[in-house]
Coordinates of C-alpha atoms in Angstrom, one line a residue:
M1 CA 120.3 46.3 101.5
I2 CA 116.7 47.1 102.1
H3 CA 117.6 50.4 103.7
R4 CA 119.8 51.3 100.7
K5 CA 117.0 50.5 98.3
M6 CA 114.5 52.6 100.3
K7 CA 117.0 55.6 100.2
Q8 CA 117.4 55.1 96.5
G9 CA 113.7 55.0 95.9
F10 CA 113.1 58.1 98.0
G11 CA 115.9 59.9 96.1
Q12 CA 114.3 59.0 92.8
A13 CA 110.9 60.2 93.9
I14 CA 112.4 63.6 94.9
S15 CA 114.1 63.8 91.6
R16 CA 110.9 63.1 89.7
F17 CA 109.1 65.7 91.9
L18 CA 111.7 68.4 91.0
V19 CA 111.6 67.5 87.4
A20 CA 107.8 67.9 87.4
L21 CA 108.1 71.3 89.0
T22 CA 110.5 72.4 86.3
C23 CA 108.2 71.1 83.6
I24 CA 105.3 73.3 84.8
G25 CA 107.5 76.3 84.6
L26 CA 108.5 76.7 88.3
P27 CA 112.3 77.3 88.5
L28 CA 114.0 75.4 91.2
A29 CA 115.6 78.6 92.6
A30 CA 112.1 80.1 92.9
L31 CA 110.9 77.2 94.9
A32 CA 112.7 78.4 98.0
E33 CA 113.3 82.2 97.4
D34 CA 110.7 83.7 95.1
I35 CA 107.1 84.6 95.1
V36 CA 105.4 82.7 92.3
L37 CA 102.1 82.9 90.5
G38 CA 99.7 80.1 91.3
I39 CA 96.4 79.6 89.6
T40 CA 95.8 82.4 87.1
K41 CA 92.5 83.1 85.2
G42 CA 91.4 85.6 82.7
D43 CA 93.4 88.7 81.7
V44 CA 96.6 88.7 83.9
H45 CA 99.9 90.3 82.9
V46 CA 103.3 90.8 84.5
L47 CA 105.6 93.7 83.9
P48 CA 109.1 92.6 85.0
A49 CA 111.3 95.2 86.6
G50 CA 113.2 97.1 83.9
R51 CA 111.0 96.0 81.1
A52 CA 109.0 98.4 79.0
H53 CA 106.1 96.0 78.1
P54 CA 104.1 93.5 80.2
I55 CA 103.9 89.9 79.3
A56 CA 101.1 87.4 79.7
A57 CA 101.2 85.8 83.1
A58 CA 101.7 82.1 83.6
K59 CA 101.4 79.7 86.5
G60 CA 104.7 79.2 88.1
Q61 CA 106.1 82.5 87.0
A62 CA 108.5 84.1 89.6
L63 CA 107.9 87.6 90.9
R64 CA 110.9 89.6 92.1
T65 CA 111.6 93.0 93.4
G66 CA 110.1 95.7 91.1
D67 CA 107.8 93.3 89.2
R68 CA 104.2 94.4 88.7
V69 CA 101.0 92.3 88.2
Y70 CA 98.0 93.6 86.3
T71 CA 94.6 92.1 86.1
G72 CA 92.0 93.0 83.5
K73 CA 88.2 93.2 83.9
N74 CA 88.0 89.4 84.3
G75 CA 91.5 88.8 85.7
W76 CA 92.3 86.8 88.8
T77 CA 95.5 85.4 90.2
T78 CA 97.1 83.9 93.3
M79 CA 100.6 84.8 94.4
L80 CA 102.3 82.2 96.5
V81 CA 104.9 83.2 99.0
P82 CA 107.6 80.7 100.0
D83 CA 106.5 80.7 103.7
G84 CA 103.1 79.3 102.7
S85 CA 101.3 82.7 102.7
R86 CA 99.3 83.8 99.6
V87 CA 98.0 87.0 98.1
V88 CA 94.9 86.9 95.8
L89 CA 94.4 89.7 93.3
T90 CA 91.0 90.3 91.8
A91 CA 89.9 92.0 88.6
N92 CA 91.0 95.5 87.6
S93 CA 93.9 95.6 90.0
E94 CA 97.6 96.5 89.9
F95 CA 100.1 95.1 92.4
M96 CA 103.8 95.5 92.9
V97 CA 106.5 93.6 94.7
R98 CA 108.6 96.4 96.2
S99 CA 110.9 94.1 98.2
H100 CA 110.9 90.5 99.5
D101 CA 113.3 88.5 101.7
A102 CA 112.2 84.8 102.0
K103 CA 114.7 84.0 104.8
R104 CA 113.6 86.8 107.0
R105 CA 109.9 86.4 106.0
S106 CA 109.7 90.1 105.3
G107 CA 108.5 92.2 102.3
T108 CA 106.8 95.3 101.2
F109 CA 104.1 95.2 98.6
A110 CA 101.9 97.8 96.9
L111 CA 98.3 97.7 95.9
I112 CA 98.3 100.5 93.4
V113 CA 94.6 100.0 92.6
G114 CA 92.0 97.3 93.0
M115 CA 91.2 94.6 95.6
L116 CA 93.1 91.8 97.2
R117 CA 93.1 89.4 100.0
A118 CA 96.3 88.4 102.0
I119 CA 96.4 85.2 103.9
I120 CA 99.6 85.3 105.9
S121 CA 100.8 82.1 107.6
P122 CA 101.6 82.6 111.3
S123 CA 104.7 81.2 112.9
P124 CA 105.5 81.5 116.6
S125 CA 109.2 81.0 116.0
A126 CA 109.7 83.3 113.0
P127 CA 106.7 85.7 112.7
P128 CA 106.4 87.4 109.3
D129 CA 106.8 91.1 108.8
Y130 CA 105.0 92.1 105.6
R131 CA 103.7 95.6 104.7
F132 CA 101.0 96.3 102.2
N133 CA 101.1 99.9 100.9
T134 CA 98.9 102.1 98.9
L135 CA 99.6 105.7 98.0
T136 CA 97.9 106.9 101.2
A137 CA 98.0 104.0 103.7
V138 CA 100.2 101.3 105.1
A139 CA 99.1 97.9 106.6
G140 CA 101.6 96.1 108.8
V141 CA 100.9 92.4 108.7
R142 CA 102.0 89.4 110.6
G143 CA 100.0 86.2 110.9
T144 CA 96.6 87.2 109.7
D145 CA 93.9 87.1 107.0
F146 CA 92.6 90.4 105.7
S147 CA 91.1 92.0 102.5
M148 CA 91.5 95.4 101.1
I149 CA 90.1 97.8 98.5
N150 CA 91.9 100.7 97.1
R151 CA 90.4 103.3 94.8
G152 CA 92.4 106.5 94.2
Q153 CA 93.2 107.8 97.7
A154 CA 90.6 105.7 99.5
N155 CA 91.4 102.5 101.4
V156 CA 89.1 100.0 103.0
F157 CA 90.5 97.1 105.1
F158 CA 88.4 94.1 106.2
G159 CA 89.7 91.9 109.0
N160 CA 89.0 88.2 108.7
S161 CA 91.4 86.9 111.4
G162 CA 94.4 88.1 113.4
T163 CA 95.5 91.7 113.7
V164 CA 96.7 94.3 111.1
A165 CA 98.1 97.7 112.0
V166 CA 96.7 100.2 109.6
Q167 CA 98.2 103.7 109.2
G168 CA 97.7 106.8 107.1
L169 CA 100.8 108.7 106.0
N170 CA 102.9 109.2 109.1
T171 CA 100.0 108.7 111.5
P172 CA 99.5 106.4 114.5
A173 CA 98.1 102.9 113.7
R174 CA 94.6 101.6 114.2
Q175 CA 94.3 97.9 114.9
L176 CA 92.2 95.9 112.4
T177 CA 90.9 92.7 113.9
A178 CA 88.4 90.0 112.9
A179 CA 84.9 91.2 111.9
T180 CA 85.9 94.8 111.8
V181 CA 86.7 97.4 109.1
V182 CA 89.1 100.3 109.1
Q183 CA 89.1 103.0 106.5
T184 CA 91.2 106.0 105.5
T185 CA 91.8 108.4 102.6
R186 CA 94.2 111.2 101.7
G187 CA 96.8 109.9 104.2
L188 CA 94.6 110.8 107.2
L189 CA 94.5 108.9 110.5
P190 CA 92.4 105.8 109.8
T191 CA 89.0 105.5 111.4
Q192 CA 88.4 103.7 114.6
P193 CA 87.7 100.0 113.9
I194 CA 84.1 99.6 113.0
S195 CA 82.3 96.3 113.8
V196 CA 80.9 94.4 110.8
E197 CA 77.4 93.6 112.1
P198 CA 75.8 90.4 110.7
N199 CA 73.3 91.0 107.8
S200 CA 74.6 94.6 107.3
S201 CA 75.7 95.9 103.9
L202 CA 79.3 95.9 105.3
A203 CA 78.9 92.2 106.0
E204 CA 77.6 91.7 102.5
A205 CA 80.6 93.6 101.1
Q206 CA 83.1 91.5 103.2
A207 CA 81.5 88.3 102.2
L208 CA 81.4 89.3 98.5
L209 CA 85.1 90.2 98.5
N210 CA 86.1 87.0 100.3
T211 CA 84.1 84.9 97.9
A212 CA 85.7 86.6 95.0
T213 CA 89.2 85.8 96.4
D214 CA 88.4 82.2 97.2
E215 CA 87.9 81.6 93.5
A216 CA 87.4 83.6 90.4
P217 CA 83.6 84.4 90.0
E218 CA 81.8 83.6 86.8
S219 CA 80.8 87.3 86.6
W220 CA 82.6 90.3 88.1
V221 CA 79.5 92.5 88.0
E222 CA 78.6 92.2 91.7
T223 CA 82.2 92.4 92.8
G224 CA 82.7 95.6 90.8
K225 CA 79.9 97.2 93.0
L226 CA 81.9 96.7 96.2
P227 CA 83.2 100.3 96.4
E228 CA 79.7 101.7 95.9
I229 CA 78.3 99.3 98.6
V230 CA 80.9 100.6 101.1
A231 CA 80.4 104.2 100.1
R232 CA 76.6 104.0 100.6
W233 CA 77.1 102.4 104.0
N234 CA 79.5 105.2 104.9
I235 CA 76.9 107.8 104.1
A236 CA 74.4 106.1 106.4
Y237 CA 77.0 105.6 109.2
S238 CA 78.0 109.3 109.0
R239 CA 74.6 110.3 110.2
Y240 CA 75.1 108.2 113.3
L241 CA 78.5 109.7 113.9
A242 CA 77.2 113.3 113.4
D243 CA 74.3 112.7 115.8
A244 CA 76.8 111.4 118.4
G245 CA 78.9 114.5 118.1
R246 CA 81.7 112.7 116.3
H247 CA 81.9 115.3 113.5
E248 CA 85.5 114.7 112.3
E249 CA 84.8 110.9 112.0
A250 CA 81.6 111.6 110.1
L251 CA 83.5 113.9 107.7
H252 CA 86.2 111.3 107.2
V253 CA 84.0 108.4 106.2
L254 CA 82.1 110.8 103.9
Q255 CA 85.4 111.7 102.2
V256 CA 86.1 108.0 101.8
A257 CA 82.8 107.6 100.1
L258 CA 83.6 110.5 97.8
D259 CA 87.0 109.0 96.9
L260 CA 85.7 105.5 96.5
T261 CA 83.4 106.0 93.6
D262 CA 82.4 108.6 90.9
A263 CA 78.8 107.5 91.0
S264 CA 76.8 110.7 90.7
E265 CA 74.1 109.8 93.3
I266 CA 76.7 108.8 95.9
Q267 CA 78.7 112.0 95.2
A268 CA 75.6 114.1 95.7
D269 CA 74.6 112.3 98.9
A270 CA 78.1 112.6 100.4
R271 CA 78.4 116.3 99.5
L272 CA 74.9 117.0 101.0
E273 CA 75.8 115.1 104.2
R274 CA 79.2 116.8 104.6
G275 CA 77.4 120.1 104.2
S276 CA 75.0 119.1 106.9
V277 CA 77.8 118.1 109.3
F278 CA 79.7 121.3 108.7
S279 CA 76.6 123.4 109.3
R280 CA 76.2 122.0 112.8
E281 CA 79.1 124.2 113.8
P282 CA 78.6 128.0 113.1
A283 CA 82.3 128.5 112.7
R284 CA 82.3 126.1 109.7
A285 CA 79.4 127.6 107.8
E286 CA 81.8 128.5 104.9
A287 CA 82.9 124.9 104.6
A288 CA 79.3 123.8 104.4
L289 CA 78.6 126.3 101.6
K290 CA 81.6 124.8 99.6
E291 CA 80.1 121.4 99.8
Y292 CA 76.7 122.6 98.6
A293 CA 78.4 124.6 95.8
A294 CA 80.3 121.4 94.7
L295 CA 77.0 119.6 94.5
L296 CA 75.4 122.3 92.5
E297 CA 78.2 122.4 90.0
M298 CA 77.7 118.7 89.2
P299 CA 75.7 117.7 86.1
Y300 CA 73.2 116.0 88.3
T301 CA 69.5 116.7 88.7
G302 CA 68.5 114.4 91.5
P303 CA 66.5 115.5 94.6
Q304 CA 69.8 116.3 96.4
R305 CA 70.2 119.3 94.1
E306 CA 67.0 120.9 95.4
T307 CA 68.1 120.5 99.0
A308 CA 71.6 121.8 98.3
L309 CA 70.2 124.9 96.6
Y310 CA 67.9 125.6 99.5
M311 CA 70.5 124.9 102.1
A312 CA 73.0 127.2 100.3
G313 CA 70.5 130.0 100.3
M314 CA 69.8 129.5 103.9
G315 CA 73.5 129.4 104.7
Y316 CA 74.1 132.8 103.1
F317 CA 71.0 134.2 104.8
Q318 CA 72.4 133.1 108.2
L319 CA 75.7 134.7 107.3
K320 CA 73.8 137.9 106.5
Q321 CA 75.1 137.9 102.9
S322 CA 71.8 139.1 101.5
E323 CA 72.7 139.4 97.8
M324 CA 73.9 135.8 97.6
A325 CA 71.0 134.6 99.7
R326 CA 68.5 136.4 97.4
A327 CA 70.1 135.1 94.2
L328 CA 70.0 131.5 95.4
M329 CA 66.5 131.7 96.7
T330 CA 65.3 133.2 93.4
Q331 CA 67.1 130.5 91.5
Y332 CA 65.4 127.9 93.7
L333 CA 61.9 129.3 92.8
S334 CA 62.9 129.3 89.1
E335 CA 64.0 125.7 89.1
Y336 CA 61.5 124.3 91.7
P337 CA 58.4 126.5 91.5
Q338 CA 56.4 123.9 93.4
G339 CA 59.4 122.6 95.4
R340 CA 59.1 121.2 98.9
Y341 CA 60.9 124.3 100.4
K342 CA 58.8 126.9 98.4
E343 CA 56.9 128.3 101.4
R344 CA 60.1 128.8 103.4
V345 CA 61.9 130.4 100.5
D346 CA 59.0 132.8 99.9
T347 CA 59.1 133.8 103.6
L348 CA 62.9 134.4 103.4
L349 CA 62.7 136.4 100.3
R350 CA 60.0 138.6 101.9
S351 CA 62.2 139.2 104.9
L352 CA 65.1 140.1 102.6
D353 CA 62.9 142.7 100.8
K354 CA 61.9 144.4 104.0
P355 CA 63.6 147.8 104.6
L356 CA 66.3 147.8 107.3
Y357 CA 64.8 150.9 109.1

């Protein structure tokens, strides 16, 4: 009798629990099979597959193949996977469920733009097989915790724990592990894993992103600066790579910087550094001149412009293209009559004016 009453009491408790789930908007079928939205704050919308217009997101809403999630400038949401994993989407992001199989613990997701953190539950008996795609990169994920930023073609992956296999488009994979960062853009082979040193700007960026995915911040201003923080770090790191003779890696991280942000100062710095890297190899002098030309075409008047103008003139001088060299050196004196390269420019112009016989 006592045993029967205990079973009845347990059954009633389960029934009440299921009713409560239904009341908060979580369909019973979704409990076992579907990804559902957890806590949602700010401007968050879902565009169900096949629908023309997005709808306001709600806690407990199921996400199925083809559904997209959008977050506005203050939006933040958690997506709960049936196996206990979760994906956190920050402000100004777009995410898509391309496929999901709860029984096989597999799925393909796309971060179309923005920032997210994926905390994937490990399981020795049935390891998950999830893939997070962007337009130019793929992250193969099993049991791990990682964060990622996507802006245009640029991708930055931070490892918190476990291992993530990061690829470009049809490239070999690089292994992202805890306290490292892997970057790529334009479908290229990702960078070698870079250690996130304590107290570095990379460590600051990783901590800021993880904090913003632990809970929605009161202000998104600092989080919005993350792409610029990484881009500036890349510019500094490229100098180390170039000095070590790792020119292709230097050019790659500088291209990531260019693709991460439209900030004029960062664009100018990255162009100037790419020109400097190219100019280290005589065979790539033309490539260096293209970088300087791109900087000079910008509506930007910072100090990088003066250096680019001088370096472009020097480049043409070294290539023995006298007319272009003279034009650029003359332009330099016109724009910077007391510039820091004035004496060198004067000397070069005098040498160009000397007769050839």
